[in-house]
Short mmCIF file of C-alpha atoms in Angstrom, two decimals:
data_model
loop_
_atom_site.label_atom_id
_atom_site.label_comp_id
_atom_site.label_asym_id
_atom_site.label_seq_id
_atom_site.Cartn_x
_atom_site.Cartn_y
_atom_site.Cartn_z
CA MET A 1 44.52 32.38 159.37
CA ASP A 2 46.05 30.50 156.48
CA ASN A 3 47.59 27.17 157.41
CA ASP A 4 49.32 26.28 154.15
CA ARG A 5 53.08 26.68 154.20
CA CYS A 6 53.17 27.67 150.50
CA PHE A 7 50.90 29.57 148.13
CA LYS A 8 48.89 27.23 145.92
CA LEU A 9 48.68 29.06 142.60
CA LYS A 10 47.81 27.93 139.10
CA ARG A 11 50.54 28.43 136.50
CA ASP A 12 49.71 30.45 133.38
CA GLY A 13 50.60 29.59 129.76
CA TYR A 14 54.13 30.90 130.28
CA SER A 15 54.75 28.80 133.43
CA CYS A 16 54.45 31.85 135.67
CA VAL A 17 52.26 32.42 138.75
CA LYS A 18 50.60 35.54 140.15
CA ILE A 19 49.85 36.51 143.75
CA GLU A 20 46.61 38.49 143.95
CA PRO A 21 45.83 41.22 146.55
CA LYS A 22 43.02 39.20 148.16
CA VAL A 23 45.51 36.84 149.85
CA TYR A 24 47.09 39.68 151.87
CA ASP A 25 44.01 40.09 154.07
CA LEU A 26 44.65 36.64 155.52
CA LEU A 27 48.28 37.21 156.45
CA THR A 28 50.40 39.24 158.81
CA LYS A 29 53.58 40.74 157.38
CA GLU A 30 55.61 38.00 159.10
CA GLU A 31 53.35 35.25 157.76
CA LEU A 32 53.64 36.64 154.23
CA ALA A 33 57.45 36.74 154.55
CA SER A 34 57.63 33.13 155.69
CA LYS A 35 55.12 31.84 153.13
CA LEU A 36 56.68 33.79 150.26
CA SER A 37 60.21 32.50 150.80
CA ALA A 38 58.96 28.90 151.18
CA SER A 39 56.87 29.29 148.02
CA LEU A 40 59.77 30.65 145.96
CA ILE A 41 61.83 27.53 146.73
CA SER A 42 58.90 25.26 145.96
CA TRP A 43 58.03 27.09 142.69
CA GLN A 44 61.60 26.90 141.48
CA GLN A 45 61.63 23.14 142.09
CA ASP A 46 58.33 22.84 140.19
CA GLY A 47 59.71 24.62 137.09
CA ILE A 48 57.81 27.88 137.58
CA ARG A 49 59.73 30.54 135.62
CA GLY A 50 58.43 33.87 136.90
CA VAL A 51 56.31 35.29 139.74
CA TRP A 52 54.00 38.30 139.60
CA ALA A 53 52.68 40.01 142.73
CA GLU A 54 50.03 42.70 142.57
CA VAL A 55 50.06 44.88 145.70
CA ASP A 56 47.21 47.34 146.10
CA LEU A 57 47.43 50.70 147.89
CA ILE A 58 45.98 49.48 151.20
CA HIS A 59 48.61 46.76 151.44
CA SER A 60 51.58 48.96 150.53
CA HIS A 61 53.24 48.10 153.89
CA LEU A 62 53.82 44.60 152.43
CA ILE A 63 55.95 45.84 149.50
CA PRO A 64 59.22 45.57 151.50
CA VAL A 65 58.54 41.84 152.01
CA PHE A 66 58.66 41.36 148.26
CA VAL A 67 61.72 43.62 147.90
CA GLU A 68 63.53 41.58 150.55
CA ASN A 69 62.72 38.45 148.54
CA GLY A 70 64.33 39.85 145.39
CA PHE A 71 61.26 41.26 143.63
CA ASP A 72 61.37 44.56 141.77
CA TYR A 73 58.67 46.69 140.09
CA HIS A 74 57.06 45.99 136.73
CA HIS A 75 54.50 48.79 136.51
CA ALA A 76 51.97 50.69 138.62
CA LYS A 77 48.49 52.06 138.08
CA SER A 78 46.86 54.52 140.46
CA ASN A 79 45.72 51.88 142.96
CA TYR A 80 48.32 49.11 142.71
CA VAL A 81 51.94 48.32 141.97
CA MET A 82 52.83 45.14 140.07
CA MET A 83 56.00 43.45 141.31
CA LYS A 84 57.87 40.65 139.58
CA LYS A 85 60.64 38.13 140.05
CA TRP A 86 62.17 35.81 137.44
CA ILE A 87 63.15 32.56 139.19
CA SER A 88 64.12 30.20 136.37
CA GLN A 89 67.84 29.50 136.41
CA LYS A 90 67.68 27.65 133.09
CA GLU A 91 66.14 30.33 130.89
CA PRO A 92 66.64 34.08 130.46
CA ASP A 93 63.98 36.48 131.80
CA THR A 94 61.17 36.65 129.22
CA LEU A 95 58.59 38.57 131.28
CA PRO A 96 56.99 41.07 128.89
CA PRO A 97 57.85 44.74 129.43
CA TYR A 98 55.20 47.37 130.17
CA ALA A 99 53.82 49.92 127.68
CA SER A 100 56.55 52.29 126.46
CA HIS A 101 54.73 54.79 124.25
CA TYR A 102 52.53 57.82 124.59
CA VAL A 103 50.04 58.45 121.78
CA GLY A 104 48.94 61.95 120.86
CA VAL A 105 46.80 63.20 117.98
CA GLY A 106 46.65 66.56 116.19
CA GLY A 107 43.66 67.64 114.09
CA PHE A 108 44.52 69.18 110.70
CA VAL A 109 41.21 71.00 110.22
CA LEU A 110 40.87 72.87 106.91
CA ASN A 111 37.81 74.91 105.95
CA ASP A 112 36.56 75.56 102.37
CA ASP A 113 38.66 78.77 102.19
CA ASN A 114 41.84 76.70 102.74
CA GLN A 115 42.26 78.08 106.25
CA LEU A 116 43.77 75.87 108.95
CA LEU A 117 42.46 75.77 112.52
CA VAL A 118 45.38 76.60 114.85
CA VAL A 119 45.79 77.22 118.58
CA GLN A 120 48.22 78.68 121.09
CA GLU A 121 48.39 76.85 124.41
CA ARG A 122 48.11 78.71 127.73
CA PHE A 123 50.83 76.65 129.40
CA SER A 124 53.70 77.08 126.97
CA CYS A 125 57.19 78.56 127.28
CA SER A 126 56.78 80.80 124.20
CA PRO A 127 53.86 81.69 121.88
CA HIS A 128 53.60 79.03 119.22
CA TRP A 129 50.88 78.15 116.66
CA LYS A 130 50.08 74.45 116.65
CA LEU A 131 47.32 72.03 115.73
CA PRO A 132 44.55 71.43 118.27
CA GLY A 133 44.90 67.97 119.79
CA GLY A 134 46.09 65.97 122.76
CA HIS A 135 46.64 62.57 124.34
CA ALA A 136 44.53 59.59 123.28
CA ASP A 137 42.22 58.41 126.06
CA LEU A 138 42.22 54.73 126.95
CA GLY A 139 40.56 52.71 124.17
CA GLU A 140 40.13 55.63 121.76
CA ASN A 141 40.88 55.30 118.05
CA ILE A 142 42.98 58.04 116.42
CA GLY A 143 40.09 59.74 114.64
CA GLU A 144 38.00 59.72 117.82
CA THR A 145 40.79 61.44 119.77
CA ALA A 146 41.10 64.09 117.05
CA GLU A 147 37.34 64.77 117.01
CA ARG A 148 37.20 65.01 120.83
CA GLU A 149 40.31 67.14 121.32
CA VAL A 150 39.51 69.60 118.49
CA TYR A 151 36.07 70.10 119.99
CA GLU A 152 37.34 70.46 123.59
CA GLU A 153 40.00 73.01 122.62
CA THR A 154 38.20 75.04 119.94
CA GLY A 155 34.47 74.20 120.03
CA ILE A 156 34.65 73.11 116.37
CA ARG A 157 32.86 69.86 115.44
CA THR A 158 34.82 67.79 112.90
CA LYS A 159 34.82 64.46 111.09
CA PHE A 160 37.92 62.29 110.65
CA GLN A 161 39.08 61.96 107.01
CA CYS A 162 42.50 60.25 106.94
CA VAL A 163 45.96 60.17 108.55
CA VAL A 164 48.26 62.81 107.00
CA ALA A 165 51.47 61.86 108.82
CA PHE A 166 52.80 60.48 112.10
CA ARG A 167 55.87 61.36 114.12
CA HIS A 168 57.92 58.99 116.29
CA MET A 169 59.76 60.81 119.10
CA HIS A 170 62.02 59.22 121.72
CA GLN A 171 62.79 60.42 125.27
CA PHE A 172 59.45 62.21 125.35
CA ARG A 173 58.50 61.91 129.05
CA PHE A 174 59.61 59.60 131.90
CA GLY A 175 62.00 58.02 129.38
CA CYS A 176 59.09 56.85 127.19
CA SER A 177 58.62 57.44 123.45
CA ASP A 178 55.69 59.11 121.69
CA PHE A 179 53.66 58.70 118.52
CA TYR A 180 51.88 61.83 117.28
CA PHE A 181 49.32 61.26 114.52
CA VAL A 182 48.19 64.17 112.35
CA CYS A 183 44.64 63.61 111.06
CA LEU A 184 42.89 65.48 108.26
CA MET A 185 39.56 66.60 109.71
CA LYS A 186 36.53 68.02 107.89
CA PRO A 187 34.95 70.88 109.90
CA LEU A 188 31.21 70.48 110.48
CA THR A 189 30.96 73.87 112.25
CA LEU A 190 33.08 77.03 111.85
CA GLU A 191 32.60 79.26 114.89
CA ILE A 192 35.50 79.07 117.35
CA ASN A 193 34.66 78.80 121.05
CA ARG A 194 38.01 78.11 122.67
CA CYS A 195 38.66 76.33 125.97
CA GLN A 196 39.49 79.24 128.30
CA TYR A 197 41.53 77.04 130.60
CA GLU A 198 43.88 75.31 128.14
CA ILE A 199 43.95 77.57 125.07
CA ALA A 200 45.25 81.16 124.94
CA ASP A 201 44.19 81.79 121.32
CA ALA A 202 42.51 79.89 118.46
CA ARG A 203 42.15 81.05 114.84
CA TRP A 204 41.60 80.09 111.24
CA LEU A 205 44.89 80.93 109.44
CA ASP A 206 45.48 80.76 105.66
CA LEU A 207 47.44 77.56 105.08
CA GLU A 208 50.14 79.38 103.07
CA THR A 209 50.50 81.98 105.83
CA TYR A 210 50.75 79.23 108.42
CA ILE A 211 53.60 77.46 106.59
CA SER A 212 55.71 80.65 106.50
CA ASN A 213 54.76 81.86 110.01
CA PRO A 214 57.83 82.19 112.30
CA LEU A 215 55.79 80.93 115.29
CA VAL A 216 55.33 77.51 113.64
CA SER A 217 57.75 74.65 114.45
CA ALA A 218 59.66 72.67 111.81
CA ALA A 219 57.48 69.65 112.58
CA ASN A 220 54.20 71.54 112.14
CA ARG A 221 55.49 73.13 108.92
CA HIS A 222 56.46 69.65 107.74
CA PHE A 223 52.96 68.29 108.51
CA ALA A 224 51.44 71.04 106.36
CA LYS A 225 53.78 70.10 103.53
CA CYS A 226 52.83 66.43 103.95
CA TYR A 227 49.20 67.49 103.48
CA LEU A 228 50.03 69.47 100.31
CA ASP A 229 52.05 66.53 98.94
CA MET A 230 49.16 64.21 99.71
CA ILE A 231 46.48 66.21 97.89
CA THR A 232 48.59 67.26 94.90
CA THR A 233 50.33 64.04 94.00
CA GLY A 234 47.65 61.39 93.98
CA GLU A 235 44.46 59.78 95.10
CA HIS A 236 45.99 57.64 97.87
CA ARG A 237 45.24 58.18 101.53
CA ILE A 238 46.22 56.44 104.80
CA LEU A 239 42.83 55.05 105.83
CA PRO A 240 41.60 52.51 108.39
CA ALA A 241 39.73 49.25 107.77
CA LYS A 242 38.10 47.08 110.41
CA VAL A 243 39.80 43.68 110.62
CA THR A 244 38.61 40.77 112.74
CA ARG A 245 40.71 40.23 115.88
CA TYR A 246 42.65 36.95 116.27
CA THR A 247 40.33 35.97 119.11
CA ASN A 248 37.44 36.30 116.62
CA LYS A 249 35.81 38.62 119.18
CA GLY A 250 35.56 42.19 117.92
CA TYR A 251 37.87 43.93 115.47
CA ASP A 252 40.89 46.23 115.26
CA LEU A 253 41.56 49.13 112.89
CA VAL A 254 44.33 48.57 110.34
CA TYR A 255 45.60 51.69 108.54
CA SER A 256 47.05 51.35 105.04
CA LEU A 257 47.17 53.04 101.64
CA GLN A 258 43.74 53.14 100.02
CA ASP A 259 42.19 55.12 97.18
CA ARG A 260 40.52 58.20 98.56
CA CYS A 261 36.72 58.30 98.57
CA ASP A 262 34.77 61.30 97.21
CA ASP A 263 34.00 62.19 100.79
CA GLU A 264 37.47 61.17 102.09
CA LEU A 265 35.69 58.50 104.11
CA PRO A 266 37.27 55.24 105.29
CA HIS A 267 36.95 52.30 102.89
CA GLU A 268 35.48 48.88 103.21
CA SER A 269 38.11 46.16 103.40
CA GLU A 270 37.71 42.76 101.78
CA THR A 271 38.76 41.20 105.05
CA GLY A 272 36.92 43.68 107.20
CA PHE A 273 33.74 45.71 107.43
CA LYS A 274 32.61 49.15 106.43
CA LEU A 275 33.37 51.73 109.11
CA MET B 1 69.30 64.89 160.77
CA ASP B 2 67.21 67.43 158.88
CA ASN B 3 66.02 70.32 161.01
CA ASP B 4 63.62 71.99 158.55
CA ARG B 5 59.96 71.46 159.33
CA CYS B 6 59.02 71.47 155.62
CA PHE B 7 60.65 70.30 152.40
CA LYS B 8 62.18 73.20 150.47
CA LEU B 9 61.59 72.28 146.82
CA LYS B 10 61.68 74.29 143.61
CA ARG B 11 58.42 74.40 141.67
CA ASP B 12 58.45 73.26 138.03
CA GLY B 13 56.79 75.00 135.04
CA TYR B 14 53.43 73.49 135.99
CA SER B 15 53.60 74.69 139.64
CA CYS B 16 54.32 71.18 140.89
CA VAL B 17 57.12 69.90 143.14
CA LYS B 18 58.96 66.59 143.28
CA ILE B 19 60.47 64.75 146.24
CA GLU B 20 63.62 62.88 145.18
CA PRO B 21 64.88 59.60 146.77
CA LYS B 22 68.05 61.24 148.14
CA VAL B 23 66.08 63.00 150.92
CA TYR B 24 64.91 59.70 152.45
CA ASP B 25 68.39 58.83 153.71
CA LEU B 26 68.20 61.77 156.11
CA LEU B 27 64.85 60.86 157.65
CA THR B 28 63.26 58.22 159.82
CA LYS B 29 59.81 57.04 158.82
CA GLU B 30 58.29 59.18 161.59
CA GLU B 31 60.27 62.27 160.53
CA LEU B 32 59.14 61.81 156.93
CA ALA B 33 55.50 61.51 158.06
CA SER B 34 55.71 64.72 160.10
CA LYS B 35 57.60 66.69 157.46
CA LEU B 36 55.38 65.50 154.61
CA SER B 37 52.11 66.50 156.26
CA ALA B 38 53.50 69.93 157.25
CA SER B 39 54.82 70.42 153.70
CA LEU B 40 51.49 69.54 152.08
CA ILE B 41 49.75 72.30 154.05
CA SER B 42 52.50 74.79 153.25
CA TRP B 43 52.56 73.89 149.52
CA GLN B 44 48.81 74.26 149.23
CA GLN B 45 49.03 77.74 150.77
CA ASP B 46 51.81 78.63 148.31
CA GLY B 47 49.73 77.65 145.26
CA ILE B 48 51.59 74.43 144.46
CA ARG B 49 49.20 72.31 142.36
CA GLY B 50 50.66 68.81 142.43
CA VAL B 51 53.32 66.77 144.25
CA TRP B 52 55.44 63.95 142.81
CA ALA B 53 57.38 61.54 145.04
CA GLU B 54 59.85 59.07 143.60
CA VAL B 55 60.44 56.16 145.98
CA ASP B 56 63.25 53.76 145.08
CA LEU B 57 63.35 50.05 145.96
CA ILE B 58 65.55 50.44 149.04
CA HIS B 59 63.10 52.93 150.57
CA SER B 60 59.95 50.93 149.82
CA HIS B 61 59.11 50.85 153.57
CA LEU B 62 58.31 54.58 153.24
CA ILE B 63 55.55 54.08 150.65
CA PRO B 64 52.83 53.73 153.33
CA VAL B 65 53.72 57.22 154.62
CA PHE B 66 52.77 58.63 151.24
CA VAL B 67 49.64 56.46 150.99
CA GLU B 68 48.52 57.69 154.44
CA ASN B 69 48.95 61.27 153.15
CA GLY B 70 46.65 60.69 150.19
CA PHE B 71 49.19 59.84 147.48
CA ASP B 72 48.57 57.15 144.92
CA TYR B 73 50.74 55.59 142.20
CA HIS B 74 51.59 57.17 138.84
CA HIS B 75 53.94 54.60 137.34
CA ALA B 76 56.82 52.29 138.26
CA LYS B 77 60.05 51.22 136.63
CA SER B 78 62.11 48.28 137.86
CA ASN B 79 63.86 50.22 140.63
CA TYR B 80 61.35 52.89 141.70
CA VAL B 81 57.68 53.72 142.01
CA MET B 82 56.48 57.27 141.25
CA MET B 83 53.73 58.49 143.57
CA LYS B 84 51.59 61.58 143.08
CA LYS B 85 49.07 63.82 144.79
CA TRP B 86 47.08 66.68 143.27
CA ILE B 87 46.62 69.34 145.97
CA SER B 88 45.10 72.32 144.14
CA GLN B 89 41.50 72.86 145.20
CA LYS B 90 40.96 75.52 142.52
CA GLU B 91 41.90 73.55 139.41
CA PRO B 92 41.20 70.03 138.17
CA ASP B 93 44.02 67.43 138.21
CA THR B 94 46.16 67.99 135.10
CA LEU B 95 49.07 65.69 135.95
CA PRO B 96 50.01 63.93 132.71
CA PRO B 97 49.19 60.22 132.48
CA TYR B 98 51.87 57.57 131.89
CA ALA B 99 52.55 55.78 128.59
CA SER B 100 49.56 53.71 127.48
CA HIS B 101 50.74 51.91 124.34
CA TYR B 102 52.88 48.95 123.39
CA VAL B 103 54.63 49.12 120.01
CA GLY B 104 55.39 46.01 118.00
CA VAL B 105 56.77 45.60 114.51
CA GLY B 106 56.41 42.82 111.93
CA GLY B 107 58.80 42.39 109.00
CA PHE B 108 57.14 41.73 105.62
CA VAL B 109 60.19 40.18 103.95
CA LEU B 110 59.71 39.22 100.28
CA ASN B 111 62.40 37.58 98.17
CA ASP B 112 62.79 37.89 94.37
CA ASP B 113 60.60 34.78 93.87
CA ASN B 114 57.70 36.56 95.62
CA GLN B 115 58.05 34.33 98.67
CA LEU B 116 57.27 35.71 102.12
CA LEU B 117 59.37 34.94 105.20
CA VAL B 118 57.02 33.49 107.85
CA VAL B 119 57.45 31.93 111.28
CA GLN B 120 55.62 29.82 113.83
CA GLU B 121 56.28 30.75 117.45
CA ARG B 122 57.25 28.12 120.03
CA PHE B 123 55.04 29.61 122.75
CA SER B 124 51.68 29.73 121.01
CA CYS B 125 48.31 28.13 121.73
CA SER B 126 47.92 26.75 118.18
CA PRO B 127 50.18 26.55 115.11
CA HIS B 128 49.94 29.80 113.21
CA TRP B 129 52.02 31.37 110.42
CA LYS B 130 52.94 34.98 111.15
CA LEU B 131 55.48 37.63 110.25
CA PRO B 132 58.78 37.63 112.16
CA GLY B 133 58.88 40.58 114.54
CA GLY B 134 58.46 41.73 118.11
CA HIS B 135 58.41 44.59 120.59
CA ALA B 136 60.29 47.81 119.87
CA ASP B 137 63.21 48.30 122.24
CA LEU B 138 63.54 51.64 124.02
CA GLY B 139 64.56 54.36 121.56
CA GLU B 140 64.34 52.17 118.45
CA ASN B 141 62.78 53.39 115.21
CA ILE B 142 60.29 51.10 113.47
CA GLY B 143 62.65 49.99 110.71
CA GLU B 144 65.40 49.26 113.22
CA THR B 145 63.08 47.03 115.24
CA ALA B 146 62.07 45.14 112.09
CA GLU B 147 65.70 44.61 111.03
CA ARG B 148 66.71 43.42 114.52
CA GLU B 149 63.72 41.13 115.15
CA VAL B 150 63.78 39.51 111.70
CA TYR B 151 67.46 38.75 112.20
CA GLU B 152 67.01 37.44 115.77
CA GLU B 153 64.13 35.16 114.82
CA THR B 154 65.22 33.92 111.38
CA GLY B 155 68.90 34.82 110.84
CA ILE B 156 67.92 36.79 107.70
CA ARG B 157 69.55 40.21 107.24
CA THR B 158 67.13 42.80 105.82
CA LYS B 159 66.81 46.48 104.96
CA PHE B 160 63.76 48.61 105.80
CA GLN B 161 61.81 49.81 102.74
CA CYS B 162 58.52 51.39 103.89
CA VAL B 163 55.54 50.95 106.22
CA VAL B 164 52.86 48.73 104.61
CA ALA B 165 50.17 49.08 107.31
CA PHE B 166 49.68 49.54 111.03
CA ARG B 167 47.12 48.08 113.42
CA HIS B 168 45.70 49.77 116.52
CA MET B 169 44.51 47.25 119.13
CA HIS B 170 42.95 48.04 122.50
CA GLN B 171 42.97 45.95 125.71
CA PHE B 172 46.19 44.32 124.56
CA ARG B 173 47.96 43.69 127.90
CA PHE B 174 47.61 45.16 131.42
CA GLY B 175 44.73 47.26 129.99
CA CYS B 176 47.11 49.03 127.56
CA SER B 177 46.69 49.43 123.79
CA ASP B 178 49.10 48.36 121.06
CA PHE B 179 50.35 49.61 117.71
CA TYR B 180 51.71 46.95 115.36
CA PHE B 181 53.58 48.28 112.31
CA VAL B 182 54.11 46.05 109.28
CA CYS B 183 57.27 47.02 107.40
CA LEU B 184 58.27 45.97 103.89
CA MET B 185 61.82 44.62 104.20
CA LYS B 186 64.30 43.79 101.45
CA PRO B 187 66.21 40.57 102.24
CA LEU B 188 70.01 40.91 102.04
CA THR B 189 70.55 37.19 102.79
CA LEU B 190 68.29 34.19 102.11
CA GLU B 191 69.39 31.28 104.29
CA ILE B 192 67.15 30.75 107.30
CA ASN B 193 68.81 30.11 110.66
CA ARG B 194 65.93 30.26 113.12
CA CYS B 195 66.11 31.13 116.82
CA GLN B 196 65.73 27.70 118.48
CA TYR B 197 64.34 29.20 121.66
CA GLU B 198 61.55 31.43 120.31
CA ILE B 199 60.71 30.01 116.87
CA ALA B 200 59.31 26.54 116.13
CA ASP B 201 59.49 26.88 112.34
CA ALA B 202 60.54 29.49 109.75
CA ARG B 203 60.02 29.26 105.97
CA TRP B 204 59.77 31.13 102.70
CA LEU B 205 56.13 30.69 101.54
CA ASP B 206 54.69 31.78 98.19
CA LEU B 207 52.75 34.98 98.89
CA GLU B 208 49.61 33.64 97.18
CA THR B 209 49.81 30.41 99.20
CA TYR B 210 50.24 32.42 102.38
CA ILE B 211 47.11 34.51 101.75
CA SER B 212 44.94 31.40 101.36
CA ASN B 213 46.63 29.35 104.12
CA PRO B 214 44.16 28.38 106.89
CA LEU B 215 46.86 28.90 109.56
CA VAL B 216 47.03 32.63 108.75
CA SER B 217 44.95 35.11 110.80
CA ALA B 218 42.54 37.64 109.26
CA ALA B 219 44.94 40.43 110.24
CA ASN B 220 47.98 38.81 108.60
CA ARG B 221 45.93 38.05 105.47
CA HIS B 222 44.84 41.68 105.45
CA PHE B 223 48.46 42.91 105.73
CA ALA B 224 49.36 40.82 102.65
CA LYS B 225 46.47 42.38 100.75
CA CYS B 226 47.60 45.86 101.86
CA TYR B 227 50.99 45.05 100.34
CA LEU B 228 49.40 43.92 97.04
CA ASP B 229 47.21 47.06 96.96
CA MET B 230 50.27 49.20 97.62
CA ILE B 231 52.39 47.80 94.78
CA THR B 232 49.63 47.48 92.20
CA THR B 233 47.82 50.79 92.55
CA GLY B 234 50.51 53.43 92.60
CA GLU B 235 53.94 54.80 93.35
CA HIS B 236 53.15 56.12 96.83
CA ARG B 237 54.69 54.70 99.97
CA ILE B 238 54.53 55.50 103.70
CA LEU B 239 58.11 56.69 104.27
CA PRO B 240 59.97 58.54 107.02
CA ALA B 241 61.73 61.90 106.83
CA LYS B 242 64.00 63.38 109.49
CA VAL B 243 62.48 66.56 110.93
CA THR B 244 64.21 68.88 113.40
CA ARG B 245 62.91 68.53 116.97
CA TYR B 246 61.21 71.55 118.59
CA THR B 247 64.14 71.86 120.98
CA ASN B 248 66.37 72.25 117.88
CA LYS B 249 68.46 69.42 119.33
CA GLY B 250 68.31 66.29 117.19
CA TYR B 251 65.46 65.15 114.99
CA ASP B 252 62.42 62.88 114.90
CA LEU B 253 61.13 60.66 112.11
CA VAL B 254 57.87 61.77 110.47
CA TYR B 255 56.14 59.17 108.28
CA SER B 256 53.93 60.33 105.41
CA LEU B 257 52.99 59.56 101.81
CA GLN B 258 55.95 59.99 99.48
CA ASP B 259 56.74 58.83 95.95
CA ARG B 260 58.60 55.56 96.09
CA CYS B 261 62.30 55.62 95.20
CA ASP B 262 63.82 53.12 92.74
CA ASP B 263 65.37 51.39 95.71
CA GLU B 264 62.30 51.91 97.96
CA LEU B 265 64.56 54.03 100.16
CA PRO B 266 63.37 56.86 102.44
CA HIS B 267 63.23 60.31 100.87
CA GLU B 268 64.84 63.58 101.69
CA SER B 269 62.38 66.08 103.14
CA GLU B 270 62.50 69.79 102.40
CA THR B 271 62.34 70.41 106.13
CA GLY B 272 64.57 67.51 107.05
CA PHE B 273 67.63 65.57 106.01
CA LYS B 274 68.35 62.53 103.95
CA LEU B 275 68.17 59.34 105.99
#
């Protein structure tokens, strides 16, 4: 039983408040409805600009209460949906949007005989040679995704060298856009042991053969040409450096043009640390 | 009134089915509950692997029916939540995740006197000189975001030249990661007319002064050094080329190392078109 007529919530740095799932245990649906509408009036008078409400799976029956009070959805993760309402009448809605991009990585793995590691996917409309790779897992850096995905799909162990190219594609899935990073990878092993579930075929193909192969898309052919341009025209590579985060806790990777190392390894940055 | 005991839905290329919002108008909550549980048994027998259910705002009272049948959330946009359930007992859940990355862009705008356009934001914990910029709008290319944001924040018209660097940051917001692209921009106008709402101050600062300014973060100092490295050590730039999409409808931008043009303009690709 909760006797307050309004929610007492602390405003954040943007003059917004957030209702957390724990409060729902104390309220019936009717009590939430009454308290929410009283709170919205009170918040507006107090200069609160926006209201967030996280509703977890077990309280999904309360979602209509928020809808009836003018909330809509912001985003959802597997166990909750985040609802939002902008209540300031003086300022335009400045609630930040949710993530809009997928990130995928392809490994451009070349052996000493200038052969490229290529795969055909099992679930594909038509046979098609492409680079091993896949979606970045949460918190993974590009090179880590490439090393993991190449190994999962082909059994080949590799080491990240540099970024060869990246593609920006819109309307990729669910209306979201996609970045696909192609990474030059040095193979540490050579024997293919493909993932039986995901991959129909995996081979080492001569790079020149690959470029002229009819089962290679324009984008994949272009990536191969980007690689050839990169190695023939200079010593510059797109390489990461560790740079201190603005919070001073931890670091982020910043990719930029750097002179290639003998081993194609990432450089030390003056403002960062050796990888 | 819908007399069928089960939903009759067409399977997609991944042997999944999707329940669309239009069917909810024909059903009471109790009818949906009965039909959904009968359908789940039938689909599993038929080898369906996963079930999607889009629930729009006006049918949010039906969400608990899906929760009670073992669904959880996949993602939400302002007017719907997408629910999902993996029902194959033979194969692991391969439903694709939702977008995981924010994309922001900063404009590195240098005038002929080697002065950099910098701003201080109004909503910021402490005064801090940074590059004008912001989130990419849906469907925008990097250079377009930079041109729009620089103009919105400072009133300066610019033209995209090349990518100087990009930062990959994890745990940025709502557990998602972030890519921040720094773009070299050529100013087409010079008179600052800042956005009064978002920007507290906007100035042209000598690049050398900027790099040593205490109100500049390690990352922004690093971006300036990436620019100096780029112009002093070679003729290569990170530039986009248009490359035909795999569907053969339209094109995507692929960024890679290319020789700089006199005007720092994007190149024509052998596999693409002139921008």
